[in-house]
PDB file of C-alpha atoms in Angstrom:
ATOM      1  CA  UNK A   1     -19.641 -13.446 -22.807  1.00 59.00           C
ATOM      2  CA  UNK A   2     -18.178 -11.771 -25.915  1.00 74.00           C
ATOM      3  CA  UNK A   3     -14.615 -10.442 -26.118  1.00 79.00           C
ATOM      4  CA  UNK A   4     -15.633  -6.825 -25.534  1.00 80.00           C
ATOM      5  CA  UNK A   5     -17.668  -7.658 -22.423  1.00 87.00           C
ATOM      6  CA  UNK A   6     -14.837  -9.819 -21.069  1.00 90.00           C
ATOM      7  CA  UNK A   7     -12.320  -7.017 -21.624  1.00 91.00           C
ATOM      8  CA  UNK A   8     -14.648  -4.588 -19.870  1.00 93.00           C
ATOM      9  CA  UNK A   9     -15.028  -6.873 -16.844  1.00 95.00           C
ATOM     10  CA  UNK A  10     -11.266  -7.514 -16.619  1.00 96.00           C
ATOM     11  CA  UNK A  11     -10.523  -3.788 -16.776  1.00 96.00           C
ATOM     12  CA  UNK A  12     -13.087  -2.965 -14.106  1.00 97.00           C
ATOM     13  CA  UNK A  13     -11.573  -5.568 -11.761  1.00 97.00           C
ATOM     14  CA  UNK A  14      -7.966  -4.589 -12.519  1.00 98.00           C
ATOM     15  CA  UNK A  15      -8.372  -0.840 -11.963  1.00 98.00           C
ATOM     16  CA  UNK A  16      -8.914  -0.960  -8.149  1.00 98.00           C
ATOM     17  CA  UNK A  17      -5.791  -3.127  -7.745  1.00 98.00           C
ATOM     18  CA  UNK A  18      -3.780  -0.629  -9.805  1.00 98.00           C
ATOM     19  CA  UNK A  19      -4.990   2.345  -7.781  1.00 98.00           C
ATOM     20  CA  UNK A  20      -4.658   0.732  -4.337  1.00 97.00           C
ATOM     21  CA  UNK A  21      -1.239  -0.816  -4.949  1.00 97.00           C
ATOM     22  CA  UNK A  22       0.135   2.324  -6.599  1.00 98.00           C
ATOM     23  CA  UNK A  23      -0.992   4.255  -3.512  1.00 97.00           C
ATOM     24  CA  UNK A  24       0.672   1.643  -1.290  1.00 97.00           C
ATOM     25  CA  UNK A  25       3.960   2.076  -3.151  1.00 96.00           C
ATOM     26  CA  UNK A  26       3.908   5.876  -3.000  1.00 96.00           C
ATOM     27  CA  UNK A  27       3.190   5.917   0.749  1.00 97.00           C
ATOM     28  CA  UNK A  28       5.653   3.136   1.543  1.00 96.00           C
ATOM     29  CA  UNK A  29       8.517   5.135   0.045  1.00 97.00           C
ATOM     30  CA  UNK A  30       7.376   8.591   1.137  1.00 96.00           C
ATOM     31  CA  UNK A  31      10.232   9.677   3.397  1.00 94.00           C
ATOM     32  CA  UNK A  32       8.406  12.830   4.514  1.00 96.00           C
ATOM     33  CA  UNK A  33       5.627  10.636   5.897  1.00 97.00           C
ATOM     34  CA  UNK A  34       8.156   8.684   7.997  1.00 96.00           C
ATOM     35  CA  UNK A  35       9.784  11.867   9.314  1.00 96.00           C
ATOM     36  CA  UNK A  36       6.412  13.208  10.440  1.00 96.00           C
ATOM     37  CA  UNK A  37       5.495   9.958  12.177  1.00 96.00           C
ATOM     38  CA  UNK A  38       8.869   9.587  13.907  1.00 96.00           C
ATOM     39  CA  UNK A  39       8.505  13.138  15.188  1.00 95.00           C
ATOM     40  CA  UNK A  40       5.006  12.424  16.499  1.00 94.00           C
ATOM     41  CA  UNK A  41       5.699   9.047  18.125  1.00 92.00           C
ATOM     42  CA  UNK A  42       8.876  10.191  19.887  1.00 93.00           C
ATOM     43  CA  UNK A  43      11.307   7.988  17.941  1.00 94.00           C
ATOM     44  CA  UNK A  44      13.623  10.937  17.239  1.00 95.00           C
ATOM     45  CA  UNK A  45      13.610  11.908  20.906  1.00 94.00           C
ATOM     46  CA  UNK A  46      14.277   8.343  22.062  1.00 93.00           C
ATOM     47  CA  UNK A  47      17.062   7.302  19.668  1.00 94.00           C
ATOM     48  CA  UNK A  48      18.149  10.494  17.925  1.00 95.00           C
ATOM     49  CA  UNK A  49      17.097  11.838  14.537  1.00 95.00           C
ATOM     50  CA  UNK A  50      20.323  10.814  12.792  1.00 95.00           C
ATOM     51  CA  UNK A  51      20.123   7.208  13.981  1.00 94.00           C
ATOM     52  CA  UNK A  52      16.443   6.803  13.163  1.00 95.00           C
ATOM     53  CA  UNK A  53      16.782   8.340   9.703  1.00 95.00           C
ATOM     54  CA  UNK A  54      19.788   6.148   8.869  1.00 96.00           C
ATOM     55  CA  UNK A  55      17.954   3.022   9.984  1.00 95.00           C
ATOM     56  CA  UNK A  56      14.867   4.028   8.000  1.00 96.00           C
ATOM     57  CA  UNK A  57      16.955   4.698   4.869  1.00 95.00           C
ATOM     58  CA  UNK A  58      18.477   1.216   5.148  1.00 95.00           C
ATOM     59  CA  UNK A  59      15.030  -0.266   5.695  1.00 95.00           C
ATOM     60  CA  UNK A  60      13.561   1.380   2.582  1.00 95.00           C
ATOM     61  CA  UNK A  61      16.561   0.291   0.503  1.00 95.00           C
ATOM     62  CA  UNK A  62      16.021  -3.234   1.801  1.00 96.00           C
ATOM     63  CA  UNK A  63      12.378  -3.163   0.728  1.00 95.00           C
ATOM     64  CA  UNK A  64      13.154  -1.662  -2.673  1.00 93.00           C
ATOM     65  CA  UNK A  65      16.435  -3.342  -3.657  1.00 93.00           C
ATOM     66  CA  UNK A  66      16.931  -6.118  -1.068  1.00 92.00           C
ATOM     67  CA  UNK A  67      20.022  -4.295   0.201  1.00 93.00           C
ATOM     68  CA  UNK A  68      21.049  -5.930   3.518  1.00 91.00           C
ATOM     69  CA  UNK A  69      20.304  -3.961   6.680  1.00 90.00           C
ATOM     70  CA  UNK A  70      23.780  -3.231   8.017  1.00 87.00           C
ATOM     71  CA  UNK A  71      22.609  -1.564  11.233  1.00 86.00           C
ATOM     72  CA  UNK A  72      22.351  -3.620  14.426  1.00 90.00           C
ATOM     73  CA  UNK A  73      19.373  -1.526  15.460  1.00 93.00           C
ATOM     74  CA  UNK A  74      17.029  -4.478  14.913  1.00 94.00           C
ATOM     75  CA  UNK A  75      17.402  -7.926  16.478  1.00 93.00           C
ATOM     76  CA  UNK A  76      17.206 -11.201  14.536  1.00 92.00           C
ATOM     77  CA  UNK A  77      13.470 -11.651  15.145  1.00 93.00           C
ATOM     78  CA  UNK A  78      12.748  -8.159  13.845  1.00 94.00           C
ATOM     79  CA  UNK A  79      14.937  -8.682  10.780  1.00 94.00           C
ATOM     80  CA  UNK A  80      13.132 -11.935  10.068  1.00 94.00           C
ATOM     81  CA  UNK A  81       9.784 -10.126  10.197  1.00 95.00           C
ATOM     82  CA  UNK A  82      11.114  -7.348   7.965  1.00 95.00           C
ATOM     83  CA  UNK A  83      12.155  -9.998   5.440  1.00 95.00           C
ATOM     84  CA  UNK A  84       8.586 -11.327   5.530  1.00 96.00           C
ATOM     85  CA  UNK A  85       7.272  -7.798   4.979  1.00 96.00           C
ATOM     86  CA  UNK A  86       9.571  -7.391   1.981  1.00 96.00           C
ATOM     87  CA  UNK A  87       8.311 -10.680   0.528  1.00 96.00           C
ATOM     88  CA  UNK A  88       4.736  -9.437   0.953  1.00 96.00           C
ATOM     89  CA  UNK A  89       5.612  -6.128  -0.730  1.00 96.00           C
ATOM     90  CA  UNK A  90       7.314  -7.975  -3.616  1.00 96.00           C
ATOM     91  CA  UNK A  91       4.157 -10.055  -4.065  1.00 96.00           C
ATOM     92  CA  UNK A  92       2.014  -6.903  -4.027  1.00 96.00           C
ATOM     93  CA  UNK A  93       4.304  -5.296  -6.600  1.00 96.00           C
ATOM     94  CA  UNK A  94       3.870  -8.327  -8.840  1.00 97.00           C
ATOM     95  CA  UNK A  95       0.072  -8.047  -8.516  1.00 97.00           C
ATOM     96  CA  UNK A  96       0.338  -4.336  -9.393  1.00 98.00           C
ATOM     97  CA  UNK A  97       2.253  -4.956 -12.623  1.00 98.00           C
ATOM     98  CA  UNK A  98      -0.053  -7.804 -13.577  1.00 98.00           C
ATOM     99  CA  UNK A  99      -3.144  -5.658 -12.920  1.00 98.00           C
ATOM    100  CA  UNK A 100      -1.623  -2.747 -14.848  1.00 97.00           C
ATOM    101  CA  UNK A 101      -0.947  -5.010 -17.832  1.00 97.00           C
ATOM    102  CA  UNK A 102      -4.516  -6.356 -17.706  1.00 97.00           C
ATOM    103  CA  UNK A 103      -5.915  -2.820 -17.509  1.00 96.00           C
ATOM    104  CA  UNK A 104      -3.868  -1.565 -20.463  1.00 95.00           C
ATOM    105  CA  UNK A 105      -4.720  -4.601 -22.590  1.00 95.00           C
ATOM    106  CA  UNK A 106      -8.411  -4.242 -21.677  1.00 95.00           C
ATOM    107  CA  UNK A 107      -8.422  -0.572 -22.662  1.00 92.00           C
ATOM    108  CA  UNK A 108      -6.760  -1.416 -25.977  1.00 92.00           C
ATOM    109  CA  UNK A 109      -9.183  -4.248 -26.704  1.00 91.00           C
ATOM    110  CA  UNK A 110     -12.237  -2.079 -26.073  1.00 88.00           C
ATOM    111  CA  UNK A 111     -12.481   0.085 -29.168  1.00 80.00           C
ATOM    112  CA  UNK A 112     -15.531   2.211 -28.347  1.00 88.00           C
ATOM    113  CA  UNK A 113     -14.922   5.345 -26.311  1.00 89.00           C
ATOM    114  CA  UNK A 114     -18.173   4.779 -24.395  1.00 91.00           C
ATOM    115  CA  UNK A 115     -16.983   1.335 -23.298  1.00 92.00           C
ATOM    116  CA  UNK A 116     -13.644   2.720 -22.106  1.00 93.00           C
ATOM    117  CA  UNK A 117     -15.547   5.357 -20.183  1.00 95.00           C
ATOM    118  CA  UNK A 118     -17.717   2.663 -18.609  1.00 95.00           C
ATOM    119  CA  UNK A 119     -14.580   0.699 -17.624  1.00 96.00           C
ATOM    120  CA  UNK A 120     -13.036   3.695 -15.868  1.00 96.00           C
ATOM    121  CA  UNK A 121     -16.270   4.710 -14.142  1.00 96.00           C
ATOM    122  CA  UNK A 122     -17.170   1.233 -12.928  1.00 97.00           C
ATOM    123  CA  UNK A 123     -13.586   0.473 -11.894  1.00 97.00           C
ATOM    124  CA  UNK A 124     -13.333   3.741  -9.967  1.00 97.00           C
ATOM    125  CA  UNK A 125     -16.665   3.091  -8.224  1.00 97.00           C
ATOM    126  CA  UNK A 126     -15.508  -0.416  -7.326  1.00 97.00           C
ATOM    127  CA  UNK A 127     -12.299   1.048  -5.870  1.00 97.00           C
ATOM    128  CA  UNK A 128     -14.310   3.535  -3.810  1.00 97.00           C
ATOM    129  CA  UNK A 129     -16.508   0.695  -2.563  1.00 96.00           C
ATOM    130  CA  UNK A 130     -13.438  -1.274  -1.467  1.00 95.00           C
ATOM    131  CA  UNK A 131     -12.054   1.801   0.286  1.00 95.00           C
ATOM    132  CA  UNK A 132     -15.342   2.300   2.133  1.00 95.00           C
ATOM    133  CA  UNK A 133     -15.268  -1.336   3.269  1.00 93.00           C
ATOM    134  CA  UNK A 134     -11.642  -1.086   4.471  1.00 90.00           C
ATOM    135  CA  UNK A 135     -12.353   2.230   6.195  1.00 90.00           C
ATOM    136  CA  UNK A 136     -15.336   0.737   8.045  1.00 90.00           C
ATOM    137  CA  UNK A 137     -13.193  -2.191   9.224  1.00 84.00           C
ATOM    138  CA  UNK A 138     -10.415   0.137  10.330  1.00 82.00           C
ATOM    139  CA  UNK A 139     -12.643   2.580  12.179  1.00 85.00           C
ATOM    140  CA  UNK A 140     -14.728  -0.144  13.855  1.00 85.00           C
ATOM    141  CA  UNK A 141     -11.723  -1.829  15.451  1.00 84.00           C
ATOM    142  CA  UNK A 142      -8.353  -1.131  13.881  1.00 86.00           C
ATOM    143  CA  UNK A 143      -6.406  -3.341  16.308  1.00 85.00           C
ATOM    144  CA  UNK A 144      -8.522  -6.428  15.583  1.00 88.00           C
ATOM    145  CA  UNK A 145      -8.428  -5.818  11.819  1.00 88.00           C
ATOM    146  CA  UNK A 146      -4.667  -5.279  11.963  1.00 88.00           C
ATOM    147  CA  UNK A 147      -4.159  -8.518  13.900  1.00 89.00           C
ATOM    148  CA  UNK A 148      -6.394 -10.448  11.498  1.00 90.00           C
ATOM    149  CA  UNK A 149      -4.400  -9.084   8.551  1.00 90.00           C
ATOM    150  CA  UNK A 150      -1.109 -10.252  10.089  1.00 91.00           C
ATOM    151  CA  UNK A 151      -2.483 -13.717  10.820  1.00 91.00           C
ATOM    152  CA  UNK A 152      -3.643 -13.992   7.213  1.00 92.00           C
ATOM    153  CA  UNK A 153      -0.524 -12.493   5.596  1.00 92.00           C
ATOM    154  CA  UNK A 154       2.242 -14.176   7.601  1.00 92.00           C
ATOM    155  CA  UNK A 155       2.933 -17.849   8.258  1.00 89.00           C
ATOM    156  CA  UNK A 156       4.877 -17.307  11.505  1.00 90.00           C
ATOM    157  CA  UNK A 157       4.492 -15.264  14.682  1.00 90.00           C
ATOM    158  CA  UNK A 158       7.536 -12.999  14.242  1.00 90.00           C
ATOM    159  CA  UNK A 159       5.121 -10.087  13.799  1.00 92.00           C
ATOM    160  CA  UNK A 160       4.097 -10.443  17.463  1.00 91.00           C
ATOM    161  CA  UNK A 161       6.693  -8.002  18.805  1.00 89.00           C
ATOM    162  CA  UNK A 162       7.434  -7.056  22.389  1.00 89.00           C
ATOM    163  CA  UNK A 163       7.840  -3.314  23.130  1.00 86.00           C
ATOM    164  CA  UNK A 164      10.199  -4.239  25.967  1.00 86.00           C
ATOM    165  CA  UNK A 165      12.722  -5.921  23.660  1.00 89.00           C
ATOM    166  CA  UNK A 166      11.824  -5.025  20.060  1.00 91.00           C
ATOM    167  CA  UNK A 167      12.494  -1.505  18.799  1.00 92.00           C
ATOM    168  CA  UNK A 168      10.444  -1.969  15.643  1.00 93.00           C
ATOM    169  CA  UNK A 169       7.140  -1.823  17.503  1.00 91.00           C
ATOM    170  CA  UNK A 170       8.071   1.443  19.211  1.00 87.00           C
ATOM    171  CA  UNK A 171       9.490   2.857  15.972  1.00 91.00           C
ATOM    172  CA  UNK A 172       6.218   2.017  14.174  1.00 92.00           C
ATOM    173  CA  UNK A 173       3.417   1.782  16.777  1.00 92.00           C
ATOM    174  CA  UNK A 174      -0.271   1.376  16.006  1.00 91.00           C
ATOM    175  CA  UNK A 175      -0.654   5.124  15.381  1.00 93.00           C
ATOM    176  CA  UNK A 176       1.943   4.831  12.597  1.00 95.00           C
ATOM    177  CA  UNK A 177      -0.086   2.178  10.789  1.00 94.00           C
ATOM    178  CA  UNK A 178      -3.358   4.057  11.302  1.00 93.00           C
ATOM    179  CA  UNK A 179      -1.776   7.039   9.527  1.00 95.00           C
ATOM    180  CA  UNK A 180      -0.209   4.727   6.923  1.00 96.00           C
ATOM    181  CA  UNK A 181      -3.526   3.109   5.989  1.00 94.00           C
ATOM    182  CA  UNK A 182      -5.363   6.461   6.102  1.00 94.00           C
ATOM    183  CA  UNK A 183      -2.914   8.012   3.634  1.00 96.00           C
ATOM    184  CA  UNK A 184      -3.181   5.029   1.262  1.00 96.00           C
ATOM    185  CA  UNK A 185      -6.972   5.307   1.337  1.00 96.00           C
ATOM    186  CA  UNK A 186      -6.847   9.076   0.831  1.00 96.00           C
ATOM    187  CA  UNK A 187      -4.530   8.755  -2.180  1.00 97.00           C
ATOM    188  CA  UNK A 188      -6.662   5.975  -3.639  1.00 97.00           C
ATOM    189  CA  UNK A 189      -9.796   8.086  -3.264  1.00 97.00           C
ATOM    190  CA  UNK A 190      -8.133  10.950  -5.153  1.00 97.00           C
ATOM    191  CA  UNK A 191      -6.976   8.619  -7.934  1.00 97.00           C
ATOM    192  CA  UNK A 192     -10.421   7.010  -8.111  1.00 97.00           C
ATOM    193  CA  UNK A 193     -12.092  10.414  -8.421  1.00 97.00           C
ATOM    194  CA  UNK A 194      -9.614  11.316 -11.158  1.00 97.00           C
ATOM    195  CA  UNK A 195     -10.489   8.121 -13.075  1.00 97.00           C
ATOM    196  CA  UNK A 196     -14.171   8.827 -12.478  1.00 96.00           C
ATOM    197  CA  UNK A 197     -13.774  12.317 -13.919  1.00 96.00           C
ATOM    198  CA  UNK A 198     -11.856  11.038 -16.953  1.00 95.00           C
ATOM    199  CA  UNK A 199     -14.488   8.356 -17.501  1.00 95.00           C
ATOM    200  CA  UNK A 200     -17.334  10.866 -17.372  1.00 93.00           C
ATOM    201  CA  UNK A 201     -15.476  13.192 -19.736  1.00 93.00           C
ATOM    202  CA  UNK A 202     -14.986  10.331 -22.205  1.00 89.00           C
ATOM    203  CA  UNK A 203     -18.649   9.364 -21.901  1.00 87.00           C
ATOM    204  CA  UNK A 204     -19.838  12.911 -22.587  1.00 86.00           C
ATOM    205  CA  UNK A 205     -17.549  13.185 -25.632  1.00 77.00           C
ATOM    206  CA  UNK A 206     -18.801   9.877 -26.990  1.00 64.00           C
ATOM    207  CA  UNK A 207     -22.365  11.177 -26.831  1.00 55.00           C
ATOM    208  CA  UNK A 208     -21.548  14.396 -28.691  1.00 50.00           C
TER     209      UNK A 208
END
């Protein structure tokens, strides 16, 4: 495989990671999304809007900056799981920056406009294929897919929360995560279509 073909392949593979993980970041720190979900799942009614919003602000600061959660809203088991979630997010952020670097380098190494167009088009189509696969898994049986993800992503069982004793599971029930995943997929689809459009525009200009 020559250098140009290798760069093309690396860019095609990197693009879906960039789009998916960027979408994950934007949804994860979208405060409006949390407000809507807390309103729908009754969290505001159960614990009060001020309390829930303060806890959520601390939680997002913990994810973003590792700022300790000062509130006693969560018990030790929940805080341990939240620390695991932060570690997973930090890993995902590292993969995002690595994929972004690979994508940029690949675009710079491919000199021909037609090849750059091919990279964007193929990468966007690959991203859409991944989204379709995830969507099929989620719609077939979201609960089973969600459980399988937790078993794969975490090395302990702190994610197995009890609604009788753990507030986190009632703050973010299954419906929360269904909406969370759906919004990530929606955003990724829009970004993929944008890349597809840019790729096709580049391809048409290279032909002219």
